[in-house]
Amino acid sequence: ETPSELLDTLCREGNELAYLSFVPVLKCSPTPLEFYRNYVSKNQPVLIKGGCSHWRAVKSWALQSLQERLQGVNVSVEATPNGRGDAIATSHGLGEVFALPQSQRWDVASFIDFVTSRHEHRKAAIVEFLARMKGDASGSSIEDGIHTSKTGVYYISHQNGSFSDPKEFGSLLAEDVENGELEFAKQAFDAVPEAVNFWMGGADAVTSLHKDHYENMYAVIRGRKHFTLFAPTSVNHLATKELSAAQYREQDDGAFSLEASDEPSRPWIVVDPDDEATHDEAYSHCHRIDVTVEAGDVLYLPSLWYHQVRQEGTEEDSGMCIAINAWYNMEYDVKYVYHDAVEKLGAAVRETQLK
């Protein structure tokens, strides 16, 4: 077998032997020993139904309540024209780049009002359109001026501990989610989270395919999250490209431009699981796993697993989705060493093939 064929075999056997072809579901929280032995040590994702349903936030974080509690609290909001920050984009002047979102400061109460108002506006527009198609409406009843100066997608998704950062949420909501800790995970990892992050936004915000060097406990509070997963053995079959960094800037008229950034270039995955135009022959060796995390559920996403995330909110929450995730430091053990070696070997094989 050639080196390239051996890498294909590794990907296939990893899918067939090392990992399940689906995400197992637990109906209650495991013991620390069960969690570590059956999932953490095997680097295996698991969905825990109702895993955070005991948190006060699951019942108390209605949007109106959050607006009242967070009135006047300013946090970072990531702004893009299309809901895809930290993703590949094309600029007429810069070409293909790794696009960073613009970080803005918003009052949380105003952010909730903006996202929910836009959702209701769009819903009303659809109703009116259908009525016009049936000939039941003669004039526009929708205010065309709602937020016309802001056409982008705005997402509270600042990381690196945004939930406890004094410049972000501080400790205002910490007790509602027990500081983002789950007792079985805390004992299994024998640590407190390295960082706890807060996520809030509508269905038009998408997290592009990537991997993290953290053990991730992802808890959904309102709405639902749709994860698309690929095992770490897919490392050489998800095409990447080295790209210069650029940053979105929102103009006064609401339009966005891309400007060159001082951030270093970086390799990024060009594959979009939902866009067949980005799928090559190598991608055909990968096994896609989809899992939906509902409000009150927790997904354990092991380190080095590739994931793309979409979201949606309920009508009760006007399309808003809210989640908390806790990052625990991964062990840089033999699994990481082999993964890193295989990734570098794949890069060397591809470089040789191009010569």
CSV table of C-alpha atoms in Angstrom, one decimal:
chain,number,residue,atom,x,y,z
A,1,GLU,CA,0.0,0.0,0.0
A,2,THR,CA,1.1,3.6,-0.7
A,3,PRO,CA,1.3,6.1,2.2
A,4,SER,CA,-1.9,7.7,0.9
A,5,GLU,CA,-3.7,4.3,0.9
A,6,LEU,CA,-2.4,3.6,4.4
A,7,LEU,CA,-4.0,6.9,5.6
A,8,ASP,CA,-7.2,5.9,3.9
A,9,THR,CA,-7.1,2.6,5.8
A,10,LEU,CA,-6.5,4.4,9.1
A,11,CYS,CA,-9.5,6.6,8.5
A,12,ARG,CA,-11.7,3.6,7.6
A,13,GLU,CA,-10.6,1.4,10.4
A,14,GLY,CA,-10.9,4.3,12.9
A,15,ASN,CA,-14.5,4.6,11.9
A,16,GLU,CA,-15.1,0.9,12.0
A,17,LEU,CA,-13.2,-0.2,15.1
A,18,ALA,CA,-12.2,2.7,17.3
A,19,TYR,CA,-15.5,4.7,17.3
A,20,LEU,CA,-19.2,4.1,17.3
A,21,SER,CA,-21.0,5.2,14.1
A,22,PHE,CA,-23.5,7.2,16.2
A,23,VAL,CA,-23.6,9.2,19.5
A,24,PRO,CA,-24.9,7.0,22.3
A,25,VAL,CA,-27.6,8.5,24.4
A,26,LEU,CA,-27.9,8.3,28.2
A,27,LYS,CA,-31.2,8.9,29.9
A,28,CYS,CA,-29.6,10.1,33.1
A,29,SER,CA,-26.2,11.4,34.2
A,30,PRO,CA,-23.5,8.7,34.6
A,31,THR,CA,-21.4,8.2,37.6
A,32,PRO,CA,-17.9,9.7,37.4
A,33,LEU,CA,-16.4,6.2,36.9
A,34,GLU,CA,-18.9,5.3,34.2
A,35,PHE,CA,-18.3,8.6,32.4
A,36,TYR,CA,-14.5,8.3,32.4
A,37,ARG,CA,-14.3,4.6,31.7
A,38,ASN,CA,-16.9,4.4,28.9
A,39,TYR,CA,-16.5,7.8,27.2
A,40,VAL,CA,-13.5,10.0,28.3
A,41,SER,CA,-10.9,7.2,28.1
A,42,LYS,CA,-12.3,6.1,24.7
A,43,ASN,CA,-12.5,9.6,23.3
A,44,GLN,CA,-16.2,8.8,22.6
A,45,PRO,CA,-18.9,11.5,22.4
A,46,VAL,CA,-22.1,10.9,24.4
A,47,LEU,CA,-25.4,12.8,24.7
A,48,ILE,CA,-26.8,13.0,28.2
A,49,LYS,CA,-30.6,13.7,28.2
A,50,GLY,CA,-31.6,16.0,30.9
A,51,GLY,CA,-27.9,16.3,32.0
A,52,CYS,CA,-28.3,20.0,33.0
A,53,SER,CA,-32.1,20.0,33.6
A,54,HIS,CA,-31.4,20.5,37.4
A,55,TRP,CA,-29.8,23.9,36.6
A,56,ARG,CA,-32.0,26.8,37.6
A,57,ALA,CA,-31.3,28.5,34.3
A,58,VAL,CA,-33.2,25.8,32.3
A,59,LYS,CA,-36.4,27.0,34.0
A,60,SER,CA,-35.6,30.6,34.7
A,61,TRP,CA,-33.8,32.0,31.7
A,62,ALA,CA,-36.9,33.2,29.8
A,63,LEU,CA,-35.9,36.0,27.5
A,64,GLN,CA,-37.9,38.7,29.3
A,65,SER,CA,-36.4,37.6,32.6
A,66,LEU,CA,-32.8,37.8,31.2
A,67,GLN,CA,-33.6,41.2,29.7
A,68,GLU,CA,-34.6,42.6,33.1
A,69,ARG,CA,-31.6,41.0,34.9
A,70,LEU,CA,-29.0,42.1,32.3
A,71,GLN,CA,-30.3,45.6,31.5
A,72,GLY,CA,-27.2,47.8,31.2
A,73,VAL,CA,-24.7,44.9,31.0
A,74,ASN,CA,-22.4,45.3,28.0
A,75,VAL,CA,-20.8,42.2,26.4
A,76,SER,CA,-18.9,41.3,23.3
A,77,VAL,CA,-21.0,40.4,20.2
A,78,GLU,CA,-19.5,38.9,17.1
A,79,ALA,CA,-20.7,40.6,13.9
A,80,THR,CA,-20.6,39.1,10.4
A,81,PRO,CA,-22.6,39.6,7.2
A,82,ASN,CA,-23.7,36.0,7.0
A,83,GLY,CA,-23.4,34.4,10.4
A,84,ARG,CA,-20.1,32.7,9.8
A,85,GLY,CA,-17.2,34.1,11.8
A,86,ASP,CA,-13.9,32.3,11.9
A,87,ALA,CA,-14.6,30.8,8.5
A,88,ILE,CA,-13.4,31.0,4.9
A,89,ALA,CA,-14.7,33.9,2.9
A,90,THR,CA,-13.8,35.5,-0.5
A,91,SER,CA,-13.1,39.2,-0.9
A,92,HIS,CA,-12.7,41.0,-4.3
A,93,GLY,CA,-9.6,42.7,-3.1
A,94,LEU,CA,-8.0,40.0,-0.9
A,95,GLY,CA,-9.1,36.8,-2.5
A,96,GLU,CA,-9.9,33.8,-0.3
A,97,VAL,CA,-9.2,34.5,3.4
A,98,PHE,CA,-9.8,33.3,6.9
A,99,ALA,CA,-12.5,35.8,8.0
A,100,LEU,CA,-12.6,36.9,11.6
A,101,PRO,CA,-15.8,38.5,13.0
A,102,GLN,CA,-15.9,42.1,14.1
A,103,SER,CA,-16.2,42.3,17.9
A,104,GLN,CA,-18.8,44.8,19.0
A,105,ARG,CA,-20.1,45.9,22.4
A,106,TRP,CA,-23.9,45.5,23.0
A,107,ASP,CA,-26.2,45.9,25.9
A,108,VAL,CA,-27.6,42.4,26.4
A,109,ALA,CA,-31.1,43.6,26.8
A,110,SER,CA,-30.8,45.5,23.5
A,111,PHE,CA,-29.3,42.4,21.8
A,112,ILE,CA,-32.2,40.2,22.9
A,113,ASP,CA,-34.7,42.8,21.6
A,114,PHE,CA,-32.9,43.1,18.3
A,115,VAL,CA,-32.7,39.3,17.6
A,116,THR,CA,-36.2,38.6,18.7
A,117,SER,CA,-37.6,41.6,16.8
A,118,ARG,CA,-35.9,40.5,13.6
A,119,HIS,CA,-37.3,37.0,14.0
A,120,GLU,CA,-40.8,38.3,14.5
A,121,HIS,CA,-40.4,40.6,11.5
A,122,ARG,CA,-39.3,37.8,9.2
A,123,LYS,CA,-42.2,35.6,10.4
A,124,ALA,CA,-44.7,38.4,9.7
A,125,ALA,CA,-43.1,38.9,6.2
A,126,ILE,CA,-43.6,35.2,5.4
A,127,VAL,CA,-47.2,35.3,6.6
A,128,GLU,CA,-47.9,38.4,4.5
A,129,PHE,CA,-46.2,36.9,1.4
A,130,LEU,CA,-48.4,33.7,1.7
A,131,ALA,CA,-51.4,35.9,2.1
A,132,ARG,CA,-50.5,37.9,-1.1
A,133,MET,CA,-50.0,34.6,-3.0
A,134,LYS,CA,-53.6,33.7,-2.0
A,135,GLY,CA,-54.8,37.1,-2.8
A,136,ASP,CA,-55.9,37.8,0.8
A,137,ALA,CA,-53.7,40.9,1.4
A,138,SER,CA,-53.8,44.2,-0.5
A,139,GLY,CA,-51.4,46.4,1.4
A,140,SER,CA,-48.2,46.0,3.4
A,141,SER,CA,-48.8,45.8,7.1
A,142,ILE,CA,-45.1,45.3,7.9
A,143,GLU,CA,-42.9,48.1,9.0
A,144,ASP,CA,-40.1,48.2,6.4
A,145,GLY,CA,-37.9,50.2,8.7
A,146,ILE,CA,-37.2,47.7,11.4
A,147,HIS,CA,-33.4,47.6,11.9
A,148,THR,CA,-32.8,48.4,8.2
A,149,SER,CA,-29.5,50.0,9.2
A,150,LYS,CA,-28.2,46.7,10.6
A,151,THR,CA,-28.2,43.8,8.0
A,152,GLY,CA,-25.6,41.5,9.6
A,153,VAL,CA,-25.8,38.5,11.9
A,154,TYR,CA,-24.9,39.1,15.5
A,155,TYR,CA,-23.9,36.4,17.9
A,156,ILE,CA,-22.8,36.4,21.6
A,157,SER,CA,-20.1,33.8,21.2
A,158,HIS,CA,-17.0,35.4,22.8
A,159,GLN,CA,-14.8,32.6,24.2
A,160,ASN,CA,-11.9,32.1,26.6
A,161,GLY,CA,-14.1,32.2,29.7
A,162,SER,CA,-16.7,34.9,28.7
A,163,PHE,CA,-19.2,33.6,31.3
A,164,SER,CA,-17.0,34.6,34.2
A,165,ASP,CA,-14.9,37.4,32.6
A,166,PRO,CA,-15.5,40.7,34.5
A,167,LYS,CA,-15.5,42.5,31.1
A,168,GLU,CA,-18.3,40.2,29.9
A,169,PHE,CA,-20.9,38.5,32.2
A,170,GLY,CA,-18.8,38.4,35.3
A,171,SER,CA,-20.5,36.3,37.9
A,172,LEU,CA,-24.0,37.6,37.3
A,173,LEU,CA,-25.5,34.4,36.1
A,174,ALA,CA,-23.0,31.8,37.5
A,175,GLU,CA,-25.3,30.5,40.2
A,176,ASP,CA,-28.0,29.7,37.7
A,177,VAL,CA,-25.7,27.1,36.1
A,178,GLU,CA,-23.7,26.1,39.1
A,179,ASN,CA,-20.6,27.8,37.6
A,180,GLY,CA,-21.0,25.6,34.5
A,181,GLU,CA,-19.9,22.6,36.4
A,182,LEU,CA,-21.4,19.1,36.4
A,183,GLU,CA,-20.4,17.0,39.3
A,184,PHE,CA,-19.8,13.8,37.4
A,185,ALA,CA,-17.5,15.6,34.9
A,186,LYS,CA,-15.7,17.5,37.6
A,187,GLN,CA,-14.8,14.3,39.4
A,188,ALA,CA,-14.0,12.4,36.2
A,189,PHE,CA,-11.6,15.1,35.0
A,190,ASP,CA,-10.4,15.8,38.5
A,191,ALA,CA,-10.5,19.5,37.8
A,192,VAL,CA,-12.7,22.6,37.5
A,193,PRO,CA,-13.3,23.9,33.9
A,194,GLU,CA,-10.5,25.8,32.3
A,195,ALA,CA,-13.1,28.1,30.8
A,196,VAL,CA,-16.9,28.5,30.7
A,197,ASN,CA,-18.4,30.2,27.7
A,198,PHE,CA,-21.9,31.7,27.0
A,199,TRP,CA,-23.6,31.4,23.6
A,200,MET,CA,-26.7,33.3,22.5
A,201,GLY,CA,-28.1,34.0,19.0
A,202,GLY,CA,-30.5,33.0,16.2
A,203,ALA,CA,-30.6,30.3,13.6
A,204,ASP,CA,-28.5,32.3,11.1
A,205,ALA,CA,-25.3,32.0,13.2
A,206,VAL,CA,-23.2,28.9,12.2
A,207,THR,CA,-20.0,27.6,13.7
A,208,SER,CA,-17.8,26.3,10.9
A,209,LEU,CA,-16.1,22.9,11.0
A,210,HIS,CA,-13.1,22.8,13.4
A,211,LYS,CA,-11.6,20.9,16.3
A,212,ASP,CA,-10.6,22.0,19.8
A,213,HIS,CA,-7.8,20.9,22.1
A,214,TYR,CA,-10.3,20.7,25.0
A,215,GLU,CA,-12.7,18.2,26.6
A,216,ASN,CA,-16.0,20.0,26.0
A,217,MET,CA,-19.2,19.7,28.1
A,218,TYR,CA,-21.9,21.5,26.0
A,219,ALA,CA,-25.2,22.3,27.7
A,220,VAL,CA,-28.2,23.8,25.9
A,221,ILE,CA,-30.4,26.0,28.0
A,222,ARG,CA,-33.0,27.3,25.4
A,223,GLY,CA,-33.6,26.1,21.9
A,224,ARG,CA,-31.5,23.3,20.4
A,225,LYS,CA,-28.1,22.8,18.8
A,226,HIS,CA,-27.4,20.6,15.8
A,227,PHE,CA,-23.9,19.2,15.8
A,228,THR,CA,-22.2,17.5,12.8
A,229,LEU,CA,-19.3,15.4,14.0
A,230,PHE,CA,-16.3,13.7,12.5
A,231,ALA,CA,-13.9,11.5,14.4
A,232,PRO,CA,-10.2,12.5,14.9
A,233,THR,CA,-9.2,9.8,12.5
A,234,SER,CA,-10.7,12.0,9.7
A,235,VAL,CA,-7.7,14.3,10.2
A,236,ASN,CA,-6.2,13.8,6.8
A,237,HIS,CA,-9.5,13.6,4.9
A,238,LEU,CA,-11.0,17.0,5.7
A,239,ALA,CA,-9.2,19.2,3.3
A,240,THR,CA,-7.5,22.3,4.7
A,241,LYS,CA,-5.9,25.4,3.2
A,242,GLU,CA,-3.4,27.9,4.6
A,243,LEU,CA,-5.1,31.3,4.5
A,244,SER,CA,-4.3,34.9,5.3
A,245,ALA,CA,-6.5,36.4,8.0
A,246,ALA,CA,-8.9,39.2,7.4
A,247,GLN,CA,-11.5,40.9,9.6
A,248,TYR,CA,-15.1,42.0,8.9
A,249,ARG,CA,-15.9,45.7,9.4
A,250,GLU,CA,-19.5,47.0,9.6
A,251,GLN,CA,-20.0,50.3,7.8
A,252,ASP,CA,-22.3,53.1,8.8
A,253,ASP,CA,-24.9,51.9,6.2
A,254,GLY,CA,-24.9,48.4,7.7
A,255,ALA,CA,-22.8,46.8,4.9
A,256,PHE,CA,-19.7,44.7,5.7
A,257,SER,CA,-16.3,44.8,4.2
A,258,LEU,CA,-13.2,42.6,4.7
A,259,GLU,CA,-10.0,44.2,5.7
A,260,ALA,CA,-6.5,42.6,6.0
A,261,SER,CA,-5.7,41.6,9.5
A,262,ASP,CA,-2.4,41.5,11.4
A,263,GLU,CA,-3.4,38.1,12.7
A,264,PRO,CA,-1.1,35.3,11.4
A,265,SER,CA,-2.2,33.1,8.6
A,266,ARG,CA,-3.6,29.7,9.6
A,267,PRO,CA,-4.8,26.4,8.1
A,268,TRP,CA,-8.6,26.0,8.0
A,269,ILE,CA,-10.9,23.3,6.9
A,270,VAL,CA,-12.4,24.0,3.5
A,271,VAL,CA,-15.1,21.3,3.8
A,272,ASP,CA,-18.6,22.3,4.6
A,273,PRO,CA,-20.5,19.1,5.4
A,274,ASP,CA,-23.7,20.6,4.0
A,275,ASP,CA,-22.2,21.8,0.7
A,276,GLU,CA,-21.4,19.0,-1.7
A,277,ALA,CA,-19.4,21.5,-3.8
A,278,THR,CA,-16.7,21.4,-1.1
A,279,HIS,CA,-16.5,17.6,-0.9
A,280,ASP,CA,-13.6,15.8,-2.6
A,281,GLU,CA,-12.6,12.2,-3.0
A,282,ALA,CA,-10.8,12.2,0.4
A,283,TYR,CA,-14.0,13.4,2.1
A,284,SER,CA,-15.8,10.2,0.9
A,285,HIS,CA,-13.7,8.2,3.5
A,286,CYS,CA,-15.1,10.2,6.4
A,287,HIS,CA,-18.1,9.1,8.4
A,288,ARG,CA,-20.5,12.0,9.3
A,289,ILE,CA,-22.4,11.8,12.6
A,290,ASP,CA,-25.3,14.2,13.4
A,291,VAL,CA,-26.7,14.8,16.8
A,292,THR,CA,-29.2,17.3,18.2
A,293,VAL,CA,-28.9,18.7,21.7
A,294,GLU,CA,-32.2,19.9,23.1
A,295,ALA,CA,-32.8,22.3,26.0
A,296,GLY,CA,-31.7,20.6,29.3
A,297,ASP,CA,-29.4,18.1,27.5
A,298,VAL,CA,-25.6,17.9,27.6
A,299,LEU,CA,-23.2,16.7,24.9
A,300,TYR,CA,-19.8,15.5,25.9
A,301,LEU,CA,-17.6,16.4,22.9
A,302,PRO,CA,-14.1,14.9,23.3
A,303,SER,CA,-11.0,16.7,22.4
A,304,LEU,CA,-9.9,16.6,18.7
A,305,TRP,CA,-13.3,15.8,17.4
A,306,TYR,CA,-14.3,17.9,14.4
A,307,HIS,CA,-17.6,19.7,14.7
A,308,GLN,CA,-19.8,22.1,12.9
A,309,VAL,CA,-22.7,23.6,14.8
A,310,ARG,CA,-26.1,25.0,13.8
A,311,GLN,CA,-28.8,26.2,16.1
A,312,GLU,CA,-32.5,27.1,16.3
A,313,GLY,CA,-34.8,28.5,18.9
A,314,THR,CA,-38.4,27.8,19.7
A,315,GLU,CA,-41.2,30.2,18.8
A,316,GLU,CA,-41.6,30.8,22.5
A,317,ASP,CA,-38.1,32.3,22.5
A,318,SER,CA,-38.6,34.0,19.1
A,319,GLY,CA,-35.9,31.9,17.5
A,320,MET,CA,-33.2,32.5,20.2
A,321,CYS,CA,-30.9,29.7,21.3
A,322,ILE,CA,-28.8,29.9,24.5
A,323,ALA,CA,-26.1,27.5,25.6
A,324,ILE,CA,-23.2,27.2,28.1
A,325,ASN,CA,-20.1,25.1,27.5
A,326,ALA,CA,-17.3,24.2,29.8
A,327,TRP,CA,-13.8,23.4,28.5
A,328,TYR,CA,-11.6,21.1,30.5
A,329,ASN,CA,-7.9,20.7,29.6
A,330,MET,CA,-7.2,17.7,27.5
A,331,GLU,CA,-4.5,15.2,28.4
A,332,TYR,CA,-1.6,15.4,26.1
A,333,ASP,CA,-1.1,11.7,26.2
A,334,VAL,CA,-0.4,9.0,23.7
A,335,LYS,CA,-3.7,9.7,21.8
A,336,TYR,CA,-2.6,13.2,21.2
A,337,VAL,CA,1.0,12.2,20.2
A,338,TYR,CA,-0.3,9.7,17.6
A,339,HIS,CA,-2.9,12.1,16.3
A,340,ASP,CA,-0.3,14.9,15.9
A,341,ALA,CA,2.1,12.4,14.2
A,342,VAL,CA,-0.6,11.2,11.7
A,343,GLU,CA,-1.6,14.8,10.9
A,344,LYS,CA,2.0,15.7,10.1
A,345,LEU,CA,2.5,12.5,8.1
A,346,GLY,CA,-0.6,13.4,6.0
A,347,ALA,CA,0.7,16.9,5.3
A,348,ALA,CA,4.1,15.4,4.2
A,349,VAL,CA,2.3,12.9,1.9
A,350,ARG,CA,0.2,15.6,0.3
A,351,GLU,CA,3.3,17.9,-0.2
A,352,THR,CA,5.1,15.0,-1.9
A,353,GLN,CA,2.2,14.4,-4.2
A,354,LEU,CA,2.2,18.0,-5.3
A,355,LYS,CA,5.8,17.9,-6.4
